Amino acid sequence: MTDLETPVVTRPRTGALRRAAPALLGYVAVRALGLITLAVWSAARGKSAHTLLSARWDSLWYVRVADLGYGYEVRLPNGDVHSNLAFFPLLPWLERLVHALSPLSYADAGLLVSTLASPAAAWGIFAVADHVYGARAGVCAVLVWALLPVGVVQSMAYSESLFTALAAWSLYAVLTGRWLTAGLLASLAGLTRPVGAAVVAALWVAAITSFVRERSALPAGGAPRWRRALGMLLAPLGAAGYVLWVGHRTGDGPLGYLDVQAGWRNGFDGGYAFARFVGDKLTSFPAALAGLAILVGVALVIWLYVVGVRQGQPLPLLVYSGVVVALALCASSYFGSKPRLLMPAFPLLLPLALALSRLRTSRSALVAGGVAVASAVYGAFWLNGSGPP
């Protein structure tokens, strides 16, 4: 049992990759179906699936960072300034590295990073769910994550897959008491997206809780205590380092990154702007249907969180998903992006995974197959339309 008193499921000592293989094979199958559907749909509309995945929206901003470095800005007619300083550096750093070591363009390098990071994220999700609930629930957790309506983003040159991989493995390290690994991965997650704060919060709460629980029960020498403390110190270094660097570069001090986000009309307002957005939708028809769908989606997210609490999810998972949800729903702009911003909050999916794991194998396969087809069609439709801003 870990120092967090997380239930440890008794399991045979098989290789980690072999144990995760069914989950990874299922994940690859779902994503392959989604990509094939996207390719066919895009070809029918005279569009390039490759371009949709690697060279639109945020992926273009990451490529500019990789190619030109920081300092690129777009000034809009209304006076807003969109600066590429808003985008955290780990993904463009990796794009630059892959480009330097291969003939791939920066855009294709980003696509390769995502292609490798998404199964790494799936494996991390399996590891967490397997540790807490067992291998069958782990496989189902990976499938549910792959089956998300916005799951196509996992295959794009975006940072969601990279971040989720780092976050999931950091949380697994926390649950298994590998504090230095957890701190290092949390620091890298903090270099990937602003929501890296959720990983830091989960690690800190877990570490502080374990300190309180242990008290005088430490082994001689106190090595676990200093490792835990060092993990806590490492965790925020990535995000803090980048935010402070942005403040120094802009000359606006420690809060300079908030000014950069303000240029994108983005910030944290406790959900006021989002509530107004939904309220405006409800005042007319047929926009009211979209407003009702959003309300149902938000209610579902909250319900899944509450069920996770009732099912006794480990505290680090609850803290992590709670912070991700709060940051996503309470951001003051880019309301269409909220579904993909919620995608890293994979612990929310564990109640669904548990429910799926309790079905007969044939029935769960039938359910997953049907949802996979629907998700693939929606992803192709979405990416060929408004897409993920």
Coordinates of C-alpha atoms in Angstrom, one line a residue, residues 193 195 198 266-271 274 298 301 320-345 348:
R193 CA 0.4 24.0 -21.0
V195 CA -2.9 23.8 -16.9
A198 CA -3.2 21.0 -12.0
N266 CA -8.4 35.1 -22.1
G267 CA -8.2 35.0 -18.4
F268 CA -9.8 33.5 -15.3
D269 CA -13.1 35.1 -14.3
G270 CA -14.7 32.4 -12.3
G271 CA -16.9 31.3 -15.2
F274 CA -18.9 31.5 -20.0
V298 CA -21.3 20.9 -17.9
V301 CA -18.7 16.9 -16.1
Y320 CA -5.9 17.1 -10.7
S321 CA -9.2 16.7 -12.4
G322 CA -10.8 19.4 -10.3
V323 CA -8.2 22.0 -11.2
V324 CA -8.4 21.1 -14.9
V325 CA -12.1 21.4 -14.9
A326 CA -12.0 24.7 -13.0
L327 CA -9.4 26.2 -15.3
A328 CA -11.3 25.1 -18.4
L329 CA -14.8 26.1 -17.4
C330 CA -13.8 29.4 -15.7
A331 CA -11.6 30.7 -18.6
S332 CA -13.1 33.9 -20.0
S333 CA -12.7 33.2 -23.7
Y334 CA -12.6 30.5 -26.5
F335 CA -15.7 28.8 -25.3
G336 CA -15.6 26.4 -28.3
S337 CA -12.3 25.1 -27.1
K338 CA -13.6 24.0 -23.7
P339 CA -14.3 20.3 -24.8
R340 CA -10.6 19.9 -25.8
L341 CA -9.4 21.8 -22.8
L342 CA -11.2 19.2 -20.6
M343 CA -9.7 16.3 -22.5
P344 CA -6.7 16.0 -20.1
A345 CA -9.0 15.5 -17.2
L348 CA -13.4 12.1 -14.8

